[in-house]
Short mmCIF file of C-alpha atoms and ligand atoms in Angstrom, two decimals:
data_model
loop_
_atom_site.label_atom_id
_atom_site.label_comp_id
_atom_site.label_asym_id
_atom_site.label_seq_id
_atom_site.Cartn_x
_atom_site.Cartn_y
_atom_site.Cartn_z
CA UNK A 270 0.00 -0.08 0.02
CA UNK A 271 1.31 3.61 -0.76
CA UNK A 272 2.20 5.53 2.11
CA UNK A 273 2.82 9.14 1.10
CA UNK A 274 2.85 10.54 4.94
CA UNK A 275 6.22 12.42 5.75
CA UNK A 276 8.61 11.03 8.02
CA UNK A 277 9.73 13.65 10.52
CA UNK A 278 12.93 13.91 9.24
CA UNK A 279 11.91 14.70 5.92
CA UNK A 280 9.21 17.03 7.46
CA UNK A 281 12.47 19.01 8.91
CA UNK A 282 14.40 18.76 5.83
CA UNK A 283 11.75 20.33 3.77
CA UNK A 284 11.38 23.11 6.24
CA UNK A 285 14.85 24.00 6.24
CA UNK A 286 14.72 24.08 2.42
CA UNK A 287 11.78 26.58 2.93
CA UNK A 288 13.59 28.27 5.39
CA UNK A 289 16.63 28.93 2.61
CA UNK A 290 13.64 29.88 0.13
CA UNK A 291 11.90 32.77 2.14
CA UNK A 292 15.26 34.50 3.58
CA UNK A 293 17.78 33.66 0.88
CA UNK A 294 16.17 33.24 -2.40
CA UNK A 295 12.84 35.77 -2.25
CA UNK A 296 14.44 38.66 -1.13
CA UNK A 297 17.20 38.58 -4.12
CA UNK A 298 14.83 36.96 -6.88
CA UNK A 299 14.02 40.16 -8.47
CA UNK A 300 17.70 41.56 -8.73
CA UNK A 301 19.06 38.26 -10.32
CA UNK A 302 15.61 38.27 -12.75
CA UNK A 303 17.09 41.67 -13.74
CA UNK A 304 20.37 41.05 -13.82
CA UNK A 305 20.89 37.76 -16.14
CA UNK A 306 24.15 36.07 -16.09
CA UNK A 307 25.19 37.93 -12.95
CA UNK A 308 26.34 34.77 -10.44
CA UNK A 309 24.28 35.28 -7.61
CA UNK A 310 27.02 35.49 -4.97
CA UNK A 311 24.75 34.84 -2.26
CA UNK A 312 24.33 31.20 -2.59
CA UNK A 313 28.10 30.83 -1.73
CA UNK A 314 26.92 32.17 1.42
CA UNK A 315 24.35 29.33 1.92
CA UNK A 316 26.96 26.47 1.26
CA UNK A 317 26.81 25.32 4.84
CA UNK A 318 22.97 25.14 4.49
CA UNK A 319 23.29 23.27 1.21
CA UNK A 320 25.68 20.87 2.63
CA UNK A 321 22.81 19.98 4.85
CA UNK A 322 20.08 20.05 1.92
CA UNK A 323 22.60 17.78 -0.35
CA UNK A 324 22.72 15.72 2.97
CA UNK A 325 19.24 14.62 2.81
CA UNK A 326 18.58 15.07 -1.00
CA UNK A 327 20.30 13.65 -4.24
CA UNK A 328 23.09 12.12 -2.73
CA UNK A 329 21.19 9.93 -1.06
CA UNK A 330 18.75 8.43 -3.95
CA UNK A 331 21.84 6.51 -4.59
CA UNK A 332 20.63 2.71 -4.64
CA UNK A 333 17.28 3.92 -3.63
CA UNK A 334 16.19 5.09 -7.48
CA UNK A 335 13.78 2.79 -9.02
CA UNK A 336 14.22 1.58 -12.45
CA UNK A 337 13.45 -1.22 -14.93
CA UNK A 338 16.19 -3.53 -13.85
CA UNK A 339 13.97 -3.93 -10.00
CA UNK A 340 10.97 -5.04 -12.54
CA UNK A 341 11.24 -8.93 -11.13
CA UNK A 342 11.13 -7.89 -7.64
CA UNK A 343 8.21 -8.15 -5.78
CA UNK A 344 6.62 -5.34 -4.35
CA UNK A 345 5.04 -7.12 -1.85
CA UNK A 346 7.82 -8.19 -0.01
CA UNK A 347 9.13 -4.12 -0.27
CA UNK A 348 8.46 -2.08 2.81
CA UNK A 349 5.56 -0.64 2.91
CA UNK A 350 7.03 3.19 3.85
CA UNK A 351 10.92 3.40 2.21
CA UNK A 352 10.43 7.27 1.67
CA UNK A 353 14.02 8.15 1.40
CA UNK A 354 16.18 10.10 -0.88
CA UNK A 355 13.71 10.54 -3.84
CA UNK A 356 11.06 11.92 -1.68
CA UNK A 357 13.35 14.51 0.43
CA UNK A 358 14.95 15.34 -3.04
CA UNK A 359 11.45 16.29 -4.59
CA UNK A 360 10.51 18.24 -1.38
CA UNK A 361 13.86 20.31 -0.98
CA UNK A 362 13.19 21.09 -4.94
CA UNK A 363 9.46 22.21 -4.20
CA UNK A 364 10.25 24.40 -1.39
CA UNK A 365 13.22 26.04 -3.00
CA UNK A 366 11.49 26.35 -6.20
CA UNK A 367 8.36 28.47 -4.14
CA UNK A 368 11.38 30.62 -3.17
CA UNK A 369 12.96 31.27 -7.00
CA UNK A 370 13.24 28.32 -9.82
CA UNK A 371 16.02 30.05 -11.40
CA UNK A 372 18.16 30.53 -8.04
CA UNK A 373 16.79 26.57 -7.06
CA UNK A 374 18.54 25.71 -10.44
CA UNK A 375 21.86 27.44 -9.51
CA UNK A 376 21.97 25.77 -6.37
CA UNK A 377 25.76 23.98 -6.20
CA UNK A 378 25.64 20.44 -6.19
CA UNK A 379 21.72 19.67 -7.02
CA UNK A 380 21.65 19.89 -10.87
CA UNK A 381 19.60 17.76 -13.16
CA UNK A 382 22.83 15.92 -13.63
CA UNK A 383 23.13 14.81 -9.72
CA UNK A 384 19.54 13.31 -10.15
CA UNK A 385 21.05 11.05 -13.50
CA UNK A 386 24.15 10.03 -11.46
CA UNK A 387 22.49 8.94 -8.76
CA UNK A 388 19.92 6.89 -10.86
CA UNK A 389 22.46 4.63 -12.51
CA UNK A 390 26.27 4.87 -11.27
CA UNK A 391 27.76 1.89 -9.49
CA UNK A 392 28.94 2.66 -5.93
CA UNK A 393 32.23 3.07 -7.09
CA UNK A 394 31.19 6.01 -9.05
CA UNK A 395 28.89 7.31 -6.24
CA UNK A 396 31.98 7.71 -4.26
CA UNK A 397 33.70 9.53 -6.88
CA UNK A 398 30.65 11.53 -8.10
CA UNK A 399 28.34 12.03 -5.02
CA UNK A 400 29.54 15.03 -4.28
CA UNK A 401 29.97 16.93 -7.53
CA UNK A 402 27.56 19.45 -9.04
CA UNK A 403 26.52 18.13 -12.31
CA UNK A 404 24.32 19.56 -15.57
CA UNK A 405 22.75 17.37 -17.71
CA UNK A 406 23.63 17.37 -21.75
CA UNK A 407 21.23 15.89 -23.91
CA UNK A 408 20.34 18.62 -26.20
CA UNK A 409 22.11 19.64 -29.46
CA UNK A 410 21.38 21.74 -32.35
CA UNK A 411 20.22 18.89 -34.63
CA UNK A 412 17.41 17.79 -31.91
CA UNK A 413 15.55 18.38 -28.63
CA UNK A 414 12.81 16.35 -27.99
CA UNK A 415 14.05 13.04 -29.92
CA UNK A 416 16.66 12.13 -27.45
CA UNK A 417 17.75 9.00 -29.48
CA UNK A 418 19.12 11.34 -32.00
CA UNK A 419 22.35 12.12 -30.37
CA UNK A 420 25.09 12.59 -32.91
CA UNK A 421 28.08 13.44 -30.16
CA UNK A 422 30.52 10.72 -29.73
CA UNK A 423 32.52 8.79 -27.73
CA UNK A 424 35.30 6.55 -28.77
CA UNK A 425 37.51 4.57 -26.28
CA UNK A 426 41.20 5.33 -26.90
CA UNK A 427 42.93 3.09 -24.25
CA UNK A 428 42.18 4.49 -21.03
CA UNK A 429 39.78 7.18 -22.09
CA UNK A 430 37.12 8.07 -23.99
CA UNK A 431 37.30 10.97 -26.57
CA UNK A 432 33.94 12.84 -26.77
CA UNK A 433 33.31 15.26 -29.77
CA UNK A 434 29.89 17.49 -30.61
CA UNK A 435 28.02 20.27 -29.70
CA UNK A 436 25.77 20.32 -26.61
CA UNK A 437 22.97 23.34 -26.54
CA UNK A 438 20.85 24.69 -23.65
CA UNK A 439 22.57 23.13 -20.81
CA UNK A 440 21.12 24.17 -17.37
CA UNK A 441 23.91 25.25 -14.99
CA UNK A 442 26.48 24.39 -18.27
CA UNK A 443 28.64 27.17 -16.85
CA UNK A 444 28.90 26.81 -13.37
CA UNK A 445 28.34 23.09 -12.48
CA UNK A 446 31.83 21.17 -11.68
CA UNK A 447 30.62 18.40 -13.87
CA UNK A 448 28.82 17.54 -16.79
CA UNK A 449 26.35 14.44 -17.59
CA UNK A 450 27.00 14.24 -21.37
CA UNK A 451 24.70 11.93 -23.72
CA UNK A 452 26.80 10.12 -26.60
CA UNK A 453 26.96 7.58 -29.07
CA UNK A 454 29.63 4.83 -28.81
CA UNK A 455 28.96 3.44 -31.93
CA UNK A 456 26.49 5.42 -34.32
CA UNK A 457 25.56 2.60 -36.61
CA UNK A 458 23.95 0.56 -33.58
CA UNK A 459 21.28 3.46 -33.15
CA UNK A 460 19.47 4.27 -29.91
CA UNK A 461 21.11 1.05 -28.07
CA UNK A 462 24.43 2.72 -28.39
CA UNK A 463 23.39 5.89 -26.51
CA UNK A 464 25.15 6.35 -23.26
CA UNK A 465 25.83 9.06 -20.41
CA UNK A 466 29.52 9.96 -19.46
CA UNK A 467 30.43 12.08 -16.42
CA UNK A 468 32.81 14.82 -17.76
CA UNK A 469 34.71 16.96 -15.27
CA UNK A 470 34.47 20.81 -15.88
CA UNK A 471 38.25 20.81 -16.52
CA UNK A 472 38.43 17.96 -18.86
CA UNK A 473 40.66 18.84 -21.80
CA UNK A 474 38.81 19.63 -25.13
CA UNK A 475 35.44 21.17 -23.09
CA UNK A 476 34.38 24.22 -23.66
CA UNK A 477 31.59 27.21 -23.09
CA UNK A 478 30.97 28.65 -26.38
CA UNK A 479 28.09 31.07 -25.26
CA UNK A 480 25.27 31.76 -22.71
CA UNK A 481 21.63 31.98 -23.78
CA UNK A 482 19.35 35.08 -22.95
CA UNK A 483 16.24 33.81 -22.20
CA UNK A 484 12.27 34.55 -21.21
CA UNK A 485 12.67 33.37 -17.59
CA UNK A 486 14.56 31.58 -14.99
CA UNK A 487 17.15 34.39 -15.84
CA UNK A 488 19.44 33.66 -12.49
CA UNK A 489 20.20 30.21 -14.24
CA UNK A 490 22.94 30.30 -16.78
CA UNK A 491 22.29 27.98 -19.94
CA UNK A 492 24.96 27.09 -22.02
CA UNK A 493 26.10 26.05 -25.45
CA UNK A 494 29.13 23.78 -24.74
CA UNK A 495 31.69 22.39 -27.30
CA UNK A 496 33.35 18.63 -26.90
CA UNK A 497 36.42 18.92 -29.13
CA UNK A 498 38.29 15.70 -28.68
CA UNK A 499 37.32 15.71 -24.95
CA UNK A 500 39.39 13.48 -22.93
CA UNK A 501 37.84 11.75 -19.81
CA UNK A 502 39.08 8.70 -17.58
CA UNK A 503 37.66 5.23 -19.04
CA UNK A 504 35.34 4.82 -15.86
CA UNK A 505 33.60 8.19 -16.09
CA UNK A 506 30.57 6.20 -18.26
CA UNK A 507 27.58 5.63 -16.46
CA UNK A 508 26.22 2.15 -16.38
CA UNK A 509 27.68 -0.57 -18.49
CA UNK A 510 29.53 0.35 -21.68
CA UNK A 511 28.27 -2.95 -23.45
CA UNK A 512 25.73 -1.95 -26.22
CA UNK A 513 22.90 -4.22 -25.69
CA UNK A 514 20.69 -3.84 -28.63
CA UNK A 515 17.72 -5.69 -27.13
CA UNK A 516 17.47 -3.54 -23.99
CA UNK A 517 18.04 -0.44 -26.35
CA UNK A 518 17.70 2.79 -24.99
CA UNK A 519 16.31 1.93 -21.52
CA UNK A 520 19.83 2.45 -19.65
CA UNK A 521 19.97 6.25 -20.27
CA UNK A 522 16.47 6.67 -20.51
CA UNK A 523 16.16 5.52 -16.83
CA UNK A 524 17.91 8.87 -15.66
CA UNK A 525 14.52 10.42 -16.61
CA UNK A 526 12.67 8.46 -13.80
CA UNK A 527 14.41 10.37 -11.03
CA UNK A 528 14.88 13.92 -12.72
CA UNK A 529 11.19 14.06 -14.36
CA UNK A 530 9.62 14.52 -11.11
CA UNK A 531 12.01 16.53 -9.82
CA UNK A 532 10.92 19.08 -12.62
CA UNK A 533 7.43 17.94 -11.60
CA UNK A 534 8.26 19.44 -8.11
CA UNK A 535 9.92 22.63 -9.32
CA UNK A 536 6.41 23.46 -11.15
CA UNK A 537 4.62 22.43 -7.80
CA UNK A 538 6.58 24.87 -6.16
CA UNK A 539 5.98 27.84 -8.18
CA UNK A 540 2.38 26.68 -8.65
CA UNK A 541 1.92 26.91 -4.87
CA UNK A 542 3.89 30.54 -4.59
CA UNK A 543 1.47 32.15 -7.41
CA UNK A 544 -1.75 30.40 -5.43
CA UNK A 545 -0.40 31.73 -1.96
CA UNK A 546 -0.18 35.46 -3.36
CA UNK A 547 -3.11 35.24 -5.38
CA UNK A 548 -5.16 34.06 -1.96
CA UNK A 549 -3.85 37.45 -0.46
CA UNK A 550 -5.05 39.57 -3.24
CA UNK A 551 -8.50 38.08 -3.28
CA UNK A 552 -8.75 38.19 0.23
CA UNK A 553 -7.60 41.90 0.44
CA UNK A 554 -10.05 42.62 -2.38
CA UNK A 555 -12.94 41.34 -0.17
CA UNK A 556 -13.53 37.85 -2.18
CA UNK A 557 -14.29 34.90 -0.09
CA UNK A 558 -12.76 31.64 -0.75
CA UNK A 559 -15.05 28.96 0.63
CA UNK A 560 -14.53 25.27 1.07
CA UNK A 561 -18.32 25.07 2.17
CA UNK A 562 -20.00 26.63 -0.59
CA UNK A 563 -20.45 24.92 -4.25
CA UNK A 564 -17.82 27.02 -6.48
CA UNK A 565 -20.62 27.84 -9.11
CA UNK A 566 -22.42 30.07 -5.65
CA UNK A 567 -19.01 31.78 -5.11
CA UNK A 568 -17.30 34.75 -6.71
CA UNK A 569 -15.60 33.71 -10.32
CA UNK A 570 -12.15 34.64 -9.26
CA UNK A 571 -12.88 32.43 -6.17
CA UNK A 572 -14.40 29.36 -8.21
CA UNK A 573 -11.20 29.83 -10.39
CA UNK A 574 -8.90 30.01 -7.35
CA UNK A 575 -10.92 26.31 -5.91
CA UNK A 576 -10.46 24.63 -9.47
CA UNK A 577 -6.56 25.68 -10.00
CA UNK A 578 -6.09 24.65 -6.04
CA UNK A 579 -7.32 21.60 -7.14
CA UNK A 580 -5.02 21.11 -9.68
CA UNK A 581 -2.14 22.03 -7.48
CA UNK A 582 -3.19 18.99 -4.99
CA UNK A 583 -3.39 16.38 -7.95
CA UNK A 584 0.29 17.42 -9.26
CA UNK A 585 1.73 17.44 -5.62
CA UNK A 586 0.04 13.83 -5.64
CA UNK A 587 1.23 12.28 -8.76
CA UNK A 588 4.81 13.86 -7.99
CA UNK A 589 4.81 12.53 -4.42
CA UNK A 590 3.88 8.73 -6.02
CA UNK A 591 6.50 9.15 -8.88
CA UNK A 592 9.10 9.82 -5.93
CA UNK A 593 7.55 7.19 -3.54
CA UNK A 594 7.88 4.27 -6.25
CA UNK A 595 11.54 5.25 -6.67
CA UNK A 596 12.30 5.16 -3.32
CA UNK A 597 10.46 1.59 -3.11
CA UNK A 598 12.57 0.10 -6.19
CA UNK A 599 9.28 -0.02 -8.14
CA UNK A 600 9.39 0.79 -11.90
CA UNK A 601 7.98 4.70 -12.33
CA UNK A 602 8.65 5.71 -15.96
CA UNK A 603 4.53 5.68 -16.41
CA UNK A 604 4.23 7.92 -12.89
CA UNK A 605 7.49 9.95 -13.70
CA UNK A 606 5.89 11.12 -16.96
CA UNK A 607 2.25 11.56 -15.64
CA UNK A 608 3.68 13.49 -12.55
CA UNK A 609 5.58 16.12 -14.94
CA UNK A 610 2.90 16.58 -17.62
CA UNK A 611 0.32 17.57 -14.86
CA UNK A 612 2.61 19.83 -13.09
CA UNK A 613 4.20 21.49 -16.15
CA UNK A 614 0.97 22.54 -17.36
CA UNK A 615 -0.79 23.62 -13.70
CA UNK A 616 2.41 25.68 -13.51
CA UNK A 617 1.99 27.38 -16.45
CA UNK A 618 -1.59 27.72 -16.31
CA UNK A 619 -1.94 28.89 -12.48
CA UNK A 620 0.91 31.63 -12.79
CA UNK A 621 -0.61 33.22 -15.66
CA UNK A 622 -4.08 32.94 -14.53
CA UNK A 623 -3.00 34.13 -11.03
CA UNK A 624 -1.59 37.47 -13.48
CA UNK A 625 -5.01 37.56 -14.60
CA UNK A 626 -7.22 37.69 -11.52
CA UNK A 627 -4.63 39.65 -9.68
CA UNK A 628 -5.22 42.45 -12.74
CA UNK A 629 -2.76 45.40 -13.49
CA UNK A 630 -0.87 44.42 -10.36
CA UNK A 631 -0.36 40.98 -11.21
CA UNK A 632 1.29 42.45 -14.78
CA UNK A 633 3.89 44.76 -12.84
CA UNK A 634 6.77 44.02 -11.73
CA UNK A 635 5.74 45.37 -8.13
CA UNK A 636 4.93 41.63 -7.67
CA UNK A 637 6.71 38.55 -8.54
CA UNK A 638 3.53 36.67 -10.49
CA UNK A 639 4.88 38.23 -13.60
CA UNK A 640 7.97 36.37 -12.92
CA UNK A 641 6.82 33.53 -11.87
CA UNK A 642 4.73 33.41 -15.11
CA UNK A 643 7.71 33.39 -17.16
CA UNK A 644 10.09 31.10 -14.79
CA UNK A 645 7.31 28.44 -15.12
CA UNK A 646 6.99 27.70 -18.85
CA UNK A 647 10.56 25.84 -19.33
CA UNK A 648 9.35 23.37 -16.49
CA UNK A 649 7.04 21.92 -19.31
CA UNK A 650 9.93 22.12 -21.85
CA UNK A 651 13.06 20.55 -20.44
CA UNK A 652 13.25 17.07 -19.53
CA UNK A 653 10.93 16.02 -22.05
CA UNK A 654 7.83 18.67 -23.08
CA UNK A 655 4.31 18.18 -22.13
CA UNK A 656 3.44 16.63 -25.48
CA UNK A 657 6.31 14.08 -25.51
CA UNK A 658 5.17 13.36 -21.73
CA UNK A 659 1.53 12.74 -22.92
CA UNK A 660 3.05 10.56 -25.75
CA UNK A 661 4.98 8.44 -22.87
CA UNK A 662 2.04 8.04 -20.98
CA UNK A 663 -0.48 6.88 -24.14
CA UNK A 664 2.32 4.16 -25.34
CA UNK A 665 2.52 3.11 -21.86
CA UNK A 666 -1.36 2.69 -21.25
CA UNK A 667 -2.08 1.41 -24.88
CA UNK A 668 0.97 -0.78 -25.14
CA UNK A 669 2.60 0.60 -28.10
CA UNK A 670 6.26 0.97 -28.87
CA UNK A 671 7.58 4.24 -29.81
CA UNK A 672 7.22 3.07 -33.81
CA UNK A 673 3.70 2.31 -33.13
CA UNK A 674 2.96 5.60 -31.49
CA UNK A 675 5.15 8.83 -32.47
C1 LIG B 149 16.12 27.65 -20.44
C2 LIG B 149 16.47 25.69 -20.96
C3 LIG B 149 17.12 25.18 -20.26
C4 LIG B 149 17.25 23.57 -20.99
N1 LIG B 149 17.88 22.80 -20.03
C5 LIG B 149 18.23 21.86 -20.43
C6 LIG B 149 19.71 21.05 -20.22
O1 LIG B 149 20.15 20.98 -18.77
N2 LIG B 149 19.53 19.61 -20.71
C7 LIG B 149 19.51 19.44 -21.84
O2 LIG B 149 19.69 18.50 -22.15
N3 LIG B 149 18.70 20.45 -22.72
C8 LIG B 149 17.89 21.26 -21.76
N4 LIG B 149 17.03 22.34 -22.38
C9 LIG B 149 17.00 21.97 -23.98
C10 LIG B 149 15.25 21.40 -23.70
O3 LIG B 149 15.08 19.95 -23.28
C11 LIG B 149 14.30 20.87 -25.21
O4 LIG B 149 14.18 22.68 -25.22
C12 LIG B 149 13.08 20.36 -25.03
O5 LIG B 149 13.79 18.85 -25.07
C13 LIG B 149 12.47 20.26 -26.46
O6 LIG B 149 13.28 20.27 -27.45
P1 LIG B 149 13.28 21.38 -28.67
O7 LIG B 149 13.55 22.48 -27.82
O8 LIG B 149 14.15 20.78 -29.34
O9 LIG B 149 11.68 21.15 -29.28
P2 LIG B 149 11.53 20.06 -30.46
O10 LIG B 149 11.81 18.76 -30.09
O11 LIG B 149 11.53 20.87 -31.67
O12 LIG B 149 9.64 20.17 -29.91
C14 LIG B 149 8.87 21.78 -30.49
C15 LIG B 149 7.56 21.11 -30.10
O13 LIG B 149 7.06 20.06 -30.87
C16 LIG B 149 6.31 19.26 -30.25
N5 LIG B 149 6.85 17.77 -30.14
C17 LIG B 149 8.15 17.49 -30.79
N6 LIG B 149 7.82 15.83 -30.73
C18 LIG B 149 6.70 15.59 -31.07
C19 LIG B 149 5.83 14.43 -31.11
N7 LIG B 149 6.42 13.36 -31.30
N8 LIG B 149 4.46 14.28 -31.20
C20 LIG B 149 3.98 15.85 -30.53
N9 LIG B 149 4.57 16.92 -30.35
C21 LIG B 149 6.04 16.78 -30.48
C22 LIG B 149 7.31 19.72 -28.63
O14 LIG B 149 6.35 19.04 -27.51
C23 LIG B 149 7.12 21.25 -28.81
O15 LIG B 149 6.23 21.73 -28.53
C24 LIG B 149 16.93 23.54 -22.00
C25 LIG B 149 16.21 24.32 -22.59
C26 LIG B 149 15.64 25.46 -22.34
C27 LIG B 149 14.63 26.30 -23.21
#
């Protein structure tokens, strides 16, 4: 039976993340929205707190992450409630994103690549990479959604892999200490040959070509990276170097089982921020939001609020379920995509609707509502767009292959 009750330890860690969001992020949120590409120095001063957050966050996902390799395990023999690293990381992401999504994406040692490492690294690799700050580089100039179209190559040369290619839109690509890069070890073997590699920032042949200017999350650096005969140690490949054509793409795709609920949590955090602000605005305007009166008997704005709050609750529960399943070693690809699809569209809907319901003040820079409506859009795009999540859900529910339903 699923049990989503939060153990005391998780509540304490989420509370700590909330304090960081309220006391450090919110006060500097507008400053870095207006100063794109400027490094948020305040993040350095919170290093000690981040240490605490990461101790209870992504680092502990190790071994707890669910994946297809565990499909044979009998859920009946598993602990009823093994809430752990995934759920803790999810709650931390949610709380810090309530503060500011761009700053959350800039927290050292909490990158999307960290979740990917935690999902598939061996114990030895976790020793080496458990405490790095890892970004995630999949997208290339020739593709975004179709992650099987990777053209970056990795060729083994003695004790080193030699990587060549270009990666675009890499979140924290300039600031992170390591980058998880998707590359093909043999392009003639198709998607099965795509593997992920941990590339240290100072690896020879790796460079940042430029940073992007964006609609939102301006506090977060988004980089174009060039890999030109970039050399990394042989054992920096995540998972097996063998190309298993039967298993296909499953190895690298497993990383999404961890990262998608995390992105869902970011969307849920910014959604909650907008709902809280909107509730204050509506209350100040004398509009009562009642839980005892049918929505059709309330002010139209209150009825909208209730609808959006219901969406928020369902997005939260879907994300918690996906994280719970990962912590309990249950395959969660379907639920990870469901949670990201629901949270991604709820985030964009609620933040933009809140701007609308707040009127002119919602559109102005006096509040953060307009900023949140810009910040939330990316959460429905990266780590798989809304349409791609829906496609994955449809394939799984209808039992269709990617060739049958595209
Ligand atoms: C700010 C930012 C940060 C990012 N960070 C990272 C990062 O850290 N690492 C990384 O690797 N990438 C990152 N990305 C890239 C992101 O993951 C891609 O933009 C995303 O996967 C979509 O790819 P695309 O932009 O090429 O769009 P496309 O794949 O060209 O899609 C365009 C539109 O078509 C739709 N579409 C595509 N295929 C289908 C289909 N089969 N059925 C229905 N609709 C479809 C999409 O949903 C979308 O609406 C980032 C992007 C941005 C903007």
